[in-house]
Tab-separated table of C-alpha atoms and ligand atoms in Angstrom:
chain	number	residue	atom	x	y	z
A	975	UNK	CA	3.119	4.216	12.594
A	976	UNK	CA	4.472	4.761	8.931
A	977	UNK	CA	2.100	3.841	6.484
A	978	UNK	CA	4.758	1.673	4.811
A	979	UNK	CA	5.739	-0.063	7.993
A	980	UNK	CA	1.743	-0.795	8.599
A	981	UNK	CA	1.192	-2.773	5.601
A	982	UNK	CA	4.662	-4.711	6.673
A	983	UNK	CA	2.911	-5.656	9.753
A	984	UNK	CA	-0.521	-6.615	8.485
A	985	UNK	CA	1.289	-8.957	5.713
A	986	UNK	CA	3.608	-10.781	9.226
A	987	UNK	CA	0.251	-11.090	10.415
A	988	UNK	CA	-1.494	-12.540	7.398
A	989	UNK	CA	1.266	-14.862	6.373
A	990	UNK	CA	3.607	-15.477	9.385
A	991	UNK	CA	6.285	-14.375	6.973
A	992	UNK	CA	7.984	-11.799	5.751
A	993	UNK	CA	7.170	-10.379	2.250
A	994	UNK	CA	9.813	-9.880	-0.733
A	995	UNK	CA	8.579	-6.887	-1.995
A	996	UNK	CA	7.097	-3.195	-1.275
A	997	UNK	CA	5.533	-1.024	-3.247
A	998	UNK	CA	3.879	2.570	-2.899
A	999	UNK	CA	1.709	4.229	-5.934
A	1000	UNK	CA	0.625	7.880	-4.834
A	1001	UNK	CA	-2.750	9.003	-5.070
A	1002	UNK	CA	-3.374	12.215	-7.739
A	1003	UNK	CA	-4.357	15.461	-7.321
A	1004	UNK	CA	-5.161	17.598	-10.100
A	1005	UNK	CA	-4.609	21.737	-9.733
A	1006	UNK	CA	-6.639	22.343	-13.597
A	1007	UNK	CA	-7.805	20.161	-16.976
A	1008	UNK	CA	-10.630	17.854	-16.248
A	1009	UNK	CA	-11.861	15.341	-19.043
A	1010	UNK	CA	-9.248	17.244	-21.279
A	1011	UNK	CA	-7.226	14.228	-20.761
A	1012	UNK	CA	-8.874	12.009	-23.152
A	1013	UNK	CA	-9.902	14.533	-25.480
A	1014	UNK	CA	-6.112	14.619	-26.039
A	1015	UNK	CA	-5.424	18.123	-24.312
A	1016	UNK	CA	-3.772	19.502	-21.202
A	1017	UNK	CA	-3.731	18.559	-17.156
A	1018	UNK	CA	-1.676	19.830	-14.784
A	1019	UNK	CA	-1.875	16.922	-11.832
A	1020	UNK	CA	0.600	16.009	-9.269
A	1021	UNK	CA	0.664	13.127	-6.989
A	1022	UNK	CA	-0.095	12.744	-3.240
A	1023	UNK	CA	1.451	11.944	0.069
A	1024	UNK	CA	-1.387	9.076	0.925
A	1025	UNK	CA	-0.395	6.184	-1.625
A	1026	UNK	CA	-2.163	2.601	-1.623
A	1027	UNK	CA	1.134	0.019	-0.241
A	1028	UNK	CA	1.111	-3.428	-1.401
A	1029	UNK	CA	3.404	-6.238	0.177
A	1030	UNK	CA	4.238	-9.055	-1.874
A	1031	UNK	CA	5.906	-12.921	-1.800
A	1032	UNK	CA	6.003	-15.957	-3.632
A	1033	UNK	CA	5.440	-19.416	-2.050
A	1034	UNK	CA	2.233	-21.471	-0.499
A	1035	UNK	CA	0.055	-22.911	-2.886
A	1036	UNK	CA	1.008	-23.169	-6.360
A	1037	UNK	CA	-2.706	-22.126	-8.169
A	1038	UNK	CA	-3.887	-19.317	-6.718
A	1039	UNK	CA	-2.747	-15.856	-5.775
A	1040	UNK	CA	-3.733	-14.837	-2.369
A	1041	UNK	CA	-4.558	-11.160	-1.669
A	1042	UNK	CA	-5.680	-9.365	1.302
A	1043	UNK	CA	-7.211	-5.887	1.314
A	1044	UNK	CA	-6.466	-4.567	4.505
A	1045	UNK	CA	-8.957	-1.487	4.443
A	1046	UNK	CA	-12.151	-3.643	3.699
A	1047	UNK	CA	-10.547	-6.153	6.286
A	1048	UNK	CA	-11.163	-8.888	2.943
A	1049	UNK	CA	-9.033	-11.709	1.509
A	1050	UNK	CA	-9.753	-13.205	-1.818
A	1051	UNK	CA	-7.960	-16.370	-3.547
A	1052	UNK	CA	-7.248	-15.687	-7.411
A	1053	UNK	CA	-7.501	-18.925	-8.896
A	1054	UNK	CA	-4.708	-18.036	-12.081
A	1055	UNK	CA	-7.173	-20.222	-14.563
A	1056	UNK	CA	-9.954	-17.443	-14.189
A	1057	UNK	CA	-6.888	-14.801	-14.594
A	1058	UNK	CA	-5.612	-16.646	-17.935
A	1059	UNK	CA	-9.086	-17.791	-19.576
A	1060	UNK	CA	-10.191	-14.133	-19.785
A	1061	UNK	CA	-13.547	-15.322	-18.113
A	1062	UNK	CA	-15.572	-12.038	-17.720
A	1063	UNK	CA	-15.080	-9.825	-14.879
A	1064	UNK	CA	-17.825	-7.723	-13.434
A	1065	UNK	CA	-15.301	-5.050	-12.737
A	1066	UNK	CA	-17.321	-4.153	-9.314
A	1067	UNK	CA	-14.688	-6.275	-6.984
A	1068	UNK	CA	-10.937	-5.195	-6.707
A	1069	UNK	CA	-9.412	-7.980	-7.169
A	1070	UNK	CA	-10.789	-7.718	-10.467
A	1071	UNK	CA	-8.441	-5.213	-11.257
A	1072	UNK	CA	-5.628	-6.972	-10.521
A	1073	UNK	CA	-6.713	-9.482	-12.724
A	1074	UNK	CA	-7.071	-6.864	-15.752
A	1075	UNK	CA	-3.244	-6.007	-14.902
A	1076	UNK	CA	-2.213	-9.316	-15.350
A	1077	UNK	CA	-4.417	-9.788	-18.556
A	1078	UNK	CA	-2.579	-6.555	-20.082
A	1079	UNK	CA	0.893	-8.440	-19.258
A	1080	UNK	CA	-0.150	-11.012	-20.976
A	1081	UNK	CA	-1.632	-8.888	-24.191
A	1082	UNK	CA	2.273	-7.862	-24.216
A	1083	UNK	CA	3.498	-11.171	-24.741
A	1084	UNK	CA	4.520	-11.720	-20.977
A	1085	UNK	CA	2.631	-14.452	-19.324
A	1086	UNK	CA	2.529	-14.245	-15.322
A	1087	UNK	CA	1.016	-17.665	-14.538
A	1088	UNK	CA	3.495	-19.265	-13.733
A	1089	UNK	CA	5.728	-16.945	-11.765
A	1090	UNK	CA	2.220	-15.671	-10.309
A	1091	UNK	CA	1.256	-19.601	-8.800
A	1092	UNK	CA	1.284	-19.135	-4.395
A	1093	UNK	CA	2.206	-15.342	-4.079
A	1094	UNK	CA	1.206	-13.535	-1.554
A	1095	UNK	CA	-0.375	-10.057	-1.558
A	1096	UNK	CA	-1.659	-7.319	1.213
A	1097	UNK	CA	-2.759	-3.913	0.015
A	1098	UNK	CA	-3.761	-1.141	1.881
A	1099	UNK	CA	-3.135	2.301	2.833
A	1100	UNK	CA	-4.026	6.089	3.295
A	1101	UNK	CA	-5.270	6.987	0.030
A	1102	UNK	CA	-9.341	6.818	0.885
A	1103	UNK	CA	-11.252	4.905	-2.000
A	1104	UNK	CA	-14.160	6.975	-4.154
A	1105	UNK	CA	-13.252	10.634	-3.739
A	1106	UNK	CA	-11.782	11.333	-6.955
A	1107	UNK	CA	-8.225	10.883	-6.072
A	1108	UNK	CA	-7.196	7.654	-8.334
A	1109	UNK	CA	-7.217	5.461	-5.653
A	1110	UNK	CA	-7.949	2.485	-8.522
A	1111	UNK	CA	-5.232	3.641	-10.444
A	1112	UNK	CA	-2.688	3.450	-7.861
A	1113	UNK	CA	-3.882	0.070	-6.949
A	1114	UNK	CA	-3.592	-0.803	-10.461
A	1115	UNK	CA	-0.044	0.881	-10.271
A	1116	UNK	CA	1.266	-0.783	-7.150
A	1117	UNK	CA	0.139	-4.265	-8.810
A	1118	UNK	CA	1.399	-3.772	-12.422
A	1119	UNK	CA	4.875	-2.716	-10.459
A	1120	UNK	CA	5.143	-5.112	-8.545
A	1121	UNK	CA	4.459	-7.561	-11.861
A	1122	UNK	CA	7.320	-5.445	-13.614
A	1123	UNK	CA	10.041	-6.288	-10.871
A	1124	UNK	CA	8.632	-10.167	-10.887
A	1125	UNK	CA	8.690	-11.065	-14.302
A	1126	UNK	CA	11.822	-8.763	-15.178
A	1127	UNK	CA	10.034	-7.279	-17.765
A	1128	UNK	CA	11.169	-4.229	-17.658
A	1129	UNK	CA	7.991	-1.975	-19.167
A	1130	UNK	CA	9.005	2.005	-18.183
A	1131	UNK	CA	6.879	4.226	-16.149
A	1132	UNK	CA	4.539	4.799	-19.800
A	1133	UNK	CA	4.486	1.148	-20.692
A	1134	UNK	CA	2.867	0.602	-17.275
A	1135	UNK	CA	0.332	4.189	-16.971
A	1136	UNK	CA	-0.528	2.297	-20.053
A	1137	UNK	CA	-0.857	-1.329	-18.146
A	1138	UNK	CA	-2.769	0.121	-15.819
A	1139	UNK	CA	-4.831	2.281	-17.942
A	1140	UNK	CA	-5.841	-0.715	-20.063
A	1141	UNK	CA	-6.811	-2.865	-16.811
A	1142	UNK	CA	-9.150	-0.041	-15.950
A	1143	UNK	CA	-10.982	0.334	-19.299
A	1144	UNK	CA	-11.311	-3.621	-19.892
A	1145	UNK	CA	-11.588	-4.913	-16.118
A	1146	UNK	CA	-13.674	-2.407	-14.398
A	1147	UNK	CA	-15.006	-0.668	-17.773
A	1148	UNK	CA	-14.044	2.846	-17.595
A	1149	UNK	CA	-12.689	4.404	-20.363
A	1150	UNK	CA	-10.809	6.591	-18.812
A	1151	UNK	CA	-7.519	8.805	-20.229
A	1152	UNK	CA	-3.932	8.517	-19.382
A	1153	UNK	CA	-3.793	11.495	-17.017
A	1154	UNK	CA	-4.445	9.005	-13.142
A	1155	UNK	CA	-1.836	6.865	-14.567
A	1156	UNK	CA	1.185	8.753	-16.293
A	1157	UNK	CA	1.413	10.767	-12.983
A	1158	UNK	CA	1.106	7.925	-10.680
A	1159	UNK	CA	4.603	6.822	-12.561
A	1160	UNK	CA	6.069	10.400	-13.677
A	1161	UNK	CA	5.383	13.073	-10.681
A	1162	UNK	CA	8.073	14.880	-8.629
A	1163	UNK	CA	8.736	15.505	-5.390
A	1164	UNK	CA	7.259	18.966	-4.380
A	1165	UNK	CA	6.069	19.693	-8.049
A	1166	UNK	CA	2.786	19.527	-10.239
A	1167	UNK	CA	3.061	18.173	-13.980
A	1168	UNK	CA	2.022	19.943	-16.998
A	1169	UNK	CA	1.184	17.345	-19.231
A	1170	UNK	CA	0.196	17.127	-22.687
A	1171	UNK	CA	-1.904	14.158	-22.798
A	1172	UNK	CA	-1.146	14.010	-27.312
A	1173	UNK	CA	2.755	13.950	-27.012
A	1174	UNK	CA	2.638	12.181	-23.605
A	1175	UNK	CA	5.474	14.796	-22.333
A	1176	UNK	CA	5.166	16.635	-19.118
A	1177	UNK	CA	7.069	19.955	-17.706
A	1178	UNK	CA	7.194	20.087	-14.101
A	1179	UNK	CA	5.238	23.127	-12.208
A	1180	UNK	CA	6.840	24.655	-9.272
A	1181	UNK	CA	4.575	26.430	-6.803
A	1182	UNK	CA	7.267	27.391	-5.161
A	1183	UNK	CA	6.487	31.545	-3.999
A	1184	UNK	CA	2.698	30.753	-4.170
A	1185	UNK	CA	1.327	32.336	-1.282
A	1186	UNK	CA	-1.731	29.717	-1.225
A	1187	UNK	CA	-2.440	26.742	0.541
A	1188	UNK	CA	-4.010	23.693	-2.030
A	1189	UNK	CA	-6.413	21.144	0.318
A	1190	UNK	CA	-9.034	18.413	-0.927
A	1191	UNK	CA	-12.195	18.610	0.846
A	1192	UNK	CA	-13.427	15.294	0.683
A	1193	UNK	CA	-17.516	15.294	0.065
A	1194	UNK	CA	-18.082	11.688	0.819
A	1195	UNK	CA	-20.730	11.239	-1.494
A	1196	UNK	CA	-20.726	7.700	-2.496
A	1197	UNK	CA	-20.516	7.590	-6.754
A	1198	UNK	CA	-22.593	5.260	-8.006
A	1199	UNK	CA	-23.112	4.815	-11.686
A	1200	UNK	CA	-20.035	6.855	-12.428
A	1201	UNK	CA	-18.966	4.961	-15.062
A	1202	UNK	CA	-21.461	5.090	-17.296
A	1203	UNK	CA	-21.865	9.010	-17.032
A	1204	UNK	CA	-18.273	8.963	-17.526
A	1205	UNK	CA	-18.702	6.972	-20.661
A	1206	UNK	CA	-21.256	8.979	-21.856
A	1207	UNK	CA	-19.229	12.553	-21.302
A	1208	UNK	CA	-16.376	10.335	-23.423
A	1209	UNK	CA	-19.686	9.468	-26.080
A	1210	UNK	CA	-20.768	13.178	-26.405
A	1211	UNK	CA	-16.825	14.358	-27.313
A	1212	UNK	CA	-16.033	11.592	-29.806
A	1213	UNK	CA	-19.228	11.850	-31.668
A	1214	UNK	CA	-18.582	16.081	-32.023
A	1215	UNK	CA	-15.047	14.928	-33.487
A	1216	UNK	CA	-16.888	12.326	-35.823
A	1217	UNK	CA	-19.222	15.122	-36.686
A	1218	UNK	CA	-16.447	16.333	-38.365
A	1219	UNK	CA	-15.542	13.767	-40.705
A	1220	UNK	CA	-11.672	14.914	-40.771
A	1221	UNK	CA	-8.260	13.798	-41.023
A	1222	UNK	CA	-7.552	16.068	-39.201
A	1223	UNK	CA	-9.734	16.334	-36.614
A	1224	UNK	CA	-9.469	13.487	-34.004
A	1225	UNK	CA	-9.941	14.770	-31.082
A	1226	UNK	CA	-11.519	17.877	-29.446
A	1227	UNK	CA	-8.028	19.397	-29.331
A	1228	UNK	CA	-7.841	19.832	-32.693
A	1229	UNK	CA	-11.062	22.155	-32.585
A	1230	UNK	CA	-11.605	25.833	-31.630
A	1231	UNK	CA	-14.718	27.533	-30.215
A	1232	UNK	CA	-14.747	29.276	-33.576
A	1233	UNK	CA	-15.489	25.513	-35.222
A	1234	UNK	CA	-17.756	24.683	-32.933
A	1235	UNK	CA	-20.275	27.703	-33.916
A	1236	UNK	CA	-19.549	26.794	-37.418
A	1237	UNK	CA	-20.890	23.812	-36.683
A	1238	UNK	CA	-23.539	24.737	-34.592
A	1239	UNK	CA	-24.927	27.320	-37.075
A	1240	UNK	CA	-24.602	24.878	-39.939
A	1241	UNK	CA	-27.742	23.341	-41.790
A	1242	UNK	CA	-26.320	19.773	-41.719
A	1243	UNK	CA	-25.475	19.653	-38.069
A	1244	UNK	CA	-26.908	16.049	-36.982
A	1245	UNK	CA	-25.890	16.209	-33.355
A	1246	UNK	CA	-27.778	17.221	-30.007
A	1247	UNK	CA	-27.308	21.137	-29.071
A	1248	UNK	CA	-25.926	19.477	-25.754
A	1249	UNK	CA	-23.146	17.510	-27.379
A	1250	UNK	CA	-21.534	21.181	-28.834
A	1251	UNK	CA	-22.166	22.318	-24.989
A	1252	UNK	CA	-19.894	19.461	-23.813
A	1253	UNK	CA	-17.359	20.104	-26.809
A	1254	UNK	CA	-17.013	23.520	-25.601
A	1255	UNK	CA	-16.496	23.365	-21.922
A	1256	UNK	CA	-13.236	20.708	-22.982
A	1257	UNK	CA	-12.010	23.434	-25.519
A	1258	UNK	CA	-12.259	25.995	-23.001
A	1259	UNK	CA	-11.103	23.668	-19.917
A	1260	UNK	CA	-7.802	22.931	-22.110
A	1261	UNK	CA	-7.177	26.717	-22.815
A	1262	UNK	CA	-7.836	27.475	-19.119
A	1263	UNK	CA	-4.701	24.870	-18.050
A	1264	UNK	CA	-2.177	27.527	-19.896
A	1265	UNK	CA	-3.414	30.211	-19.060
A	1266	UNK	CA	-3.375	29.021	-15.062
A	1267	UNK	CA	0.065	27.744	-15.870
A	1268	UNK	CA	0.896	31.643	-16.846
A	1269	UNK	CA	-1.147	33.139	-13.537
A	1270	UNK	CA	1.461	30.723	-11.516
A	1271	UNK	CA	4.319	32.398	-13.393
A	1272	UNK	CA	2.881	36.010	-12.549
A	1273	UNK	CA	2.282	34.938	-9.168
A	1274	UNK	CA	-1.192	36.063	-10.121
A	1275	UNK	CA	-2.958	34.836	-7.145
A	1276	UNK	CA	-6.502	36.168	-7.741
A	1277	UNK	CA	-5.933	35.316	-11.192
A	1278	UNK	CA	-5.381	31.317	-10.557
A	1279	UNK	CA	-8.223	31.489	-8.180
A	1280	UNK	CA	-10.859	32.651	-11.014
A	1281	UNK	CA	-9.442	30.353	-13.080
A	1282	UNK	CA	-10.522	26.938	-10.681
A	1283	UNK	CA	-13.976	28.638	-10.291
A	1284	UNK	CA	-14.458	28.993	-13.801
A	1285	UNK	CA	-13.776	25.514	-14.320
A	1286	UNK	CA	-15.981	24.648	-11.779
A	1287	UNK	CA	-19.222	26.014	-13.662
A	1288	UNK	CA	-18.107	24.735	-16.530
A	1289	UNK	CA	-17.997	20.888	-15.003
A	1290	UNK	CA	-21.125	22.004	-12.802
A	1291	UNK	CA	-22.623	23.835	-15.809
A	1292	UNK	CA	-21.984	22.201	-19.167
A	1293	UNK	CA	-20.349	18.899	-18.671
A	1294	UNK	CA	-22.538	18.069	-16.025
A	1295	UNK	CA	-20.062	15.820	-13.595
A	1296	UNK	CA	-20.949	17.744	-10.506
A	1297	UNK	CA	-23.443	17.269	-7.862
A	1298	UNK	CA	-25.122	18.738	-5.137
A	1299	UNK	CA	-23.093	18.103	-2.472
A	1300	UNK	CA	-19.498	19.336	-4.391
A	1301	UNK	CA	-21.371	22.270	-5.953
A	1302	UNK	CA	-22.710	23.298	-2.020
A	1303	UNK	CA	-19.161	23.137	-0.500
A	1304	UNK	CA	-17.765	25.255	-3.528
A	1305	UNK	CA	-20.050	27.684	-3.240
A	1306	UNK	CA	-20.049	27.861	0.436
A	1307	UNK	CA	-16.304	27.951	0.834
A	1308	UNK	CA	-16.016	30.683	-2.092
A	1309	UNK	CA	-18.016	32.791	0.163
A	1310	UNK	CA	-14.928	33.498	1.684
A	1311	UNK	CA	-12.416	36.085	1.437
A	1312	UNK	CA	-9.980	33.468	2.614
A	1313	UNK	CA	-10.512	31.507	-0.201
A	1314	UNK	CA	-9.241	32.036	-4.042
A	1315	UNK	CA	-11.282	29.476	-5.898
A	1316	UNK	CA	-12.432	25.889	-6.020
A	1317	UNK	CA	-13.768	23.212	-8.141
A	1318	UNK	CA	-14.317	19.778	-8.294
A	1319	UNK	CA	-11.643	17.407	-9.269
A	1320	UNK	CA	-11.426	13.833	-11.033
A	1321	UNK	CA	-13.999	12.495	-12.873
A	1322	UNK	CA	-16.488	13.616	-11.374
A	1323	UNK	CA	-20.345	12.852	-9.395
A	1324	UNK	CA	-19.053	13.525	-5.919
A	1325	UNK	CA	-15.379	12.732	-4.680
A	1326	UNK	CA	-13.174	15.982	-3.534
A	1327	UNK	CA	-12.876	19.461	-4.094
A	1328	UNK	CA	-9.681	21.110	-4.635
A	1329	UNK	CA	-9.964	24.498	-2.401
A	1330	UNK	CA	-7.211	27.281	-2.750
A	1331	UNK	CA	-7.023	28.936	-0.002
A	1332	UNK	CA	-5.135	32.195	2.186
A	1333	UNK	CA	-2.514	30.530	4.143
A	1334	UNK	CA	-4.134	31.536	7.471
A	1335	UNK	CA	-7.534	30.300	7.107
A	1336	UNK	CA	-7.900	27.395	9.958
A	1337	UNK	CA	-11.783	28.003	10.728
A	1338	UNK	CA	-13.413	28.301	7.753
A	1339	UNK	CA	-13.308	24.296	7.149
A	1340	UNK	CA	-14.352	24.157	10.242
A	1341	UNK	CA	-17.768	26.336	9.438
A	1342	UNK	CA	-18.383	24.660	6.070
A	1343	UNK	CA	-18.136	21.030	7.859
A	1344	UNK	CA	-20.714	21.951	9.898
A	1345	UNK	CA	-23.160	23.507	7.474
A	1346	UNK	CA	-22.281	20.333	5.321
A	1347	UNK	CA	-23.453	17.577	7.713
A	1348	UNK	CA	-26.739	19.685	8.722
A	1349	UNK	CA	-27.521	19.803	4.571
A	1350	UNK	CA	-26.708	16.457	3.797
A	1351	UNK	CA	-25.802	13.977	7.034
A	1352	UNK	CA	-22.709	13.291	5.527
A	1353	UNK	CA	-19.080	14.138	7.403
A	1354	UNK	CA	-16.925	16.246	5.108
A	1355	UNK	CA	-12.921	15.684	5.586
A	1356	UNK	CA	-9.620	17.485	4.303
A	1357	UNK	CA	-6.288	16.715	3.647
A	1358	UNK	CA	-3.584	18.828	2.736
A	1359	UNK	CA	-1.963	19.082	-0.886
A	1360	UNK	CA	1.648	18.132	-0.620
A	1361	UNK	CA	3.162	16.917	-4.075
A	1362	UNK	CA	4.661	13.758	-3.781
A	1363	UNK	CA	7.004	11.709	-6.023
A	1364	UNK	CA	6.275	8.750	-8.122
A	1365	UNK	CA	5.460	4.652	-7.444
A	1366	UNK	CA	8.248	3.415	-6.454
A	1367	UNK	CA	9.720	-0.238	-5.110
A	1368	UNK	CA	10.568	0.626	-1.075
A	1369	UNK	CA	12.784	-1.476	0.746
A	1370	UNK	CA	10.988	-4.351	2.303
B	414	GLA	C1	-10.913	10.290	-14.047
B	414	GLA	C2	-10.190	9.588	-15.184
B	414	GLA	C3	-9.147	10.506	-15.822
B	414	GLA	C4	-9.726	11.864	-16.180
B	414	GLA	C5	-10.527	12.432	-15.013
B	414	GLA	C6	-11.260	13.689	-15.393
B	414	GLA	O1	-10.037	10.533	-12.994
B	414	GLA	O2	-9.564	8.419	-14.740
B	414	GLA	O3	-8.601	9.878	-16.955
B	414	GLA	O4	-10.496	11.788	-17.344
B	414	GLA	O5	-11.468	11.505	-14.507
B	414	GLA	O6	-10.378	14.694	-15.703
């Protein structure tokens, strides 16, 4: 059964009615850029096929939202006075990123409350939660959209990356960039985004005459404590830009390799030798999005495919985001002729690698899956890459 016509069902079933509304936010994939995004440089993501759905209605009792998560087979009642009275959230529950969505509606002079008082909600889908594939931002997404067509506010597909963006960093506390959310509203059918996270502007990427397959392995690992490392990786970047003390510098965009020796080599250098080694794998990671953007163009196969395993050392390496587990199935799976590169992708501490592979190259997940589970008991899955389009409202 289609996705879309699953999460119809499960709401009849919930409610014994049938819901106003459907919405689909994609899940991301990203080919090259990793923690460039909030150091103001380049990505090049695209969304998926496998979306989180939410179903939606009005009526039933008039103080809480109801919401269902159909995945974790969980219902919770929002009462709306703990959504308006900005109690604190702990950010570990889902629902309490809803309730950051409707807190950043409110920041922008649009109050929910009332229009909010006995909807319904169910959310679920194919997008599988913790493996690096923005499965809170599209929940985020689905919600703030949803909000959008309620309240007739009429925010565009920015206004609400940047909704959604700002329920993440205040509800669950990540301080994430804008890259999860602007493609979640921007992407194209069949087509990556190269996007520069200062201007906010994105030109679409067409693999079309690649002669490569993209797939996410999926490691499994569950990522605890990721926000905090993420914070930290966010720490180390801001405080080499502070280091600097300039207008002009305010972000690790505006900094070259070149800088960061000068730095390095100078006697009042006050930061860690660690923080330049961070600084440097971003500078690098941004210049490697261009130039992978000109190996598509050239059809440079080989080229593209040195390109994700360079990043991959350099997030392994030097920013430190990796693990065991992603660095094993890289390295296995690069053992491969059949393969052209690898890396992790997303933020980071387990979650999926992005493999590029020879179109006819069935078996060798096969072998690595195996190899996987007798390393580390865990149960390694794939999906295919297919670029999908935007959130959008779907007929209900
Ligand atoms: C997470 C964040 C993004 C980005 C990536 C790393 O997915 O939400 O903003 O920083 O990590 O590239």
């Amino acid at each position: 059964m289609a996705q879309s016509e699953n999460i119809l069902q499960a709401f009849r079933m919930a409610f014994f009615s049938e819901p106003d509304w459907l919405v689909r936010a994609p899940g991301r994939v990203n080919l090259i850029g990793e923690h460039t995004d909030y150091n103001d440089g380049f990505v090049m993501p695209g969304a998926l096929r496998q979306s989180i759905y939410l179903a939606a209605s009005g009526g039933g009792q008039p103080s809480v939202v109801v919401a269902r998560a159909l995945d974790l087979g969980e219902d919770v009642e929002l009462p709306l006075g703990r959504i308006a009275e900005d109690a604190p959230l702990t950010g570990q529950h889902w629902a309490d990123l809803l309730i950051g969505v409707v807190r950043e509606f409110k920041r922008r002079g649009s109050d929910p409350k009332t229009a909010l008082g006995g909807t319904r909600v169910v959310v679920g889908g194919d997008l599988p939660s913790g493996s690096g594939l923005s499965s809170s931002s599209a929940l985020g997404a689905t919600f703030a959209l949803w909000l959008n067509q309620l309240l007739r506010t009429n925010f565009d597909g920015l206004d609400l990356a940047r909704i959604v963006r700002g329920a993440e960093q205040n509800a669950i506390g990540i301080q994430c960039g804008i890259m999860d959310q602007y493609t979640i509203f921007h992407a194209r059918k069949g087509e990556a985004l190269l996007l520069d996270c200062r201007s906010l502007t994105a030109e679409p990427v067409s693999l079309a005459g690649i002669e490569a397959r993209f797939e996410l392995w999926q490691s499994n690992v569950p990522h605890e404590l990721h926000e905090t490392a993420y914070n930290e990786r966010r720490a180390a970047c801001e405080r080499v830009v502070n280091w600097f003390e300039s207008k002009s510098v305010t972000h690790l965009r505006d900094l070259t390799i070149r800088d960061l020796e000068k730095a390095g080599d100078s006697p009042e250098y006050s930061l860690t030798a660690e923080d330049l080694v961070k600084a440097r794998f971003v500078i690098n990671e941004n210049g490697r999005v261009l130039d992978f953007r000109k190996a598509i163009e050239n059809r440079d196969l080989r080229g593209m495919g040195d390109l994700l395993q360079a990043s991959h050392l350099g997030l392994s390496r030097d920013y430190q985001v990796s693990c065991e587990q992603t660095d094993f199935i890289v390295e296995m799976v690069c053992a491969s002729e059949l393969c052209f590169g690898a890396r992790m992708i997303g933020g980071g501490f387990g979650g999926s690698v992005l493999v590029m592979l020879q179109a006819e190259s069935d078996d060798l997940f096969e072998g690595v899956k195996v190899d996987y589970r007798r390393r580390f008991d865990l149960n390694l899955e794939r999906m295919e890459v297919e670029f999908a389009g935007a959130a959008a409202i779907l007929p209900a």
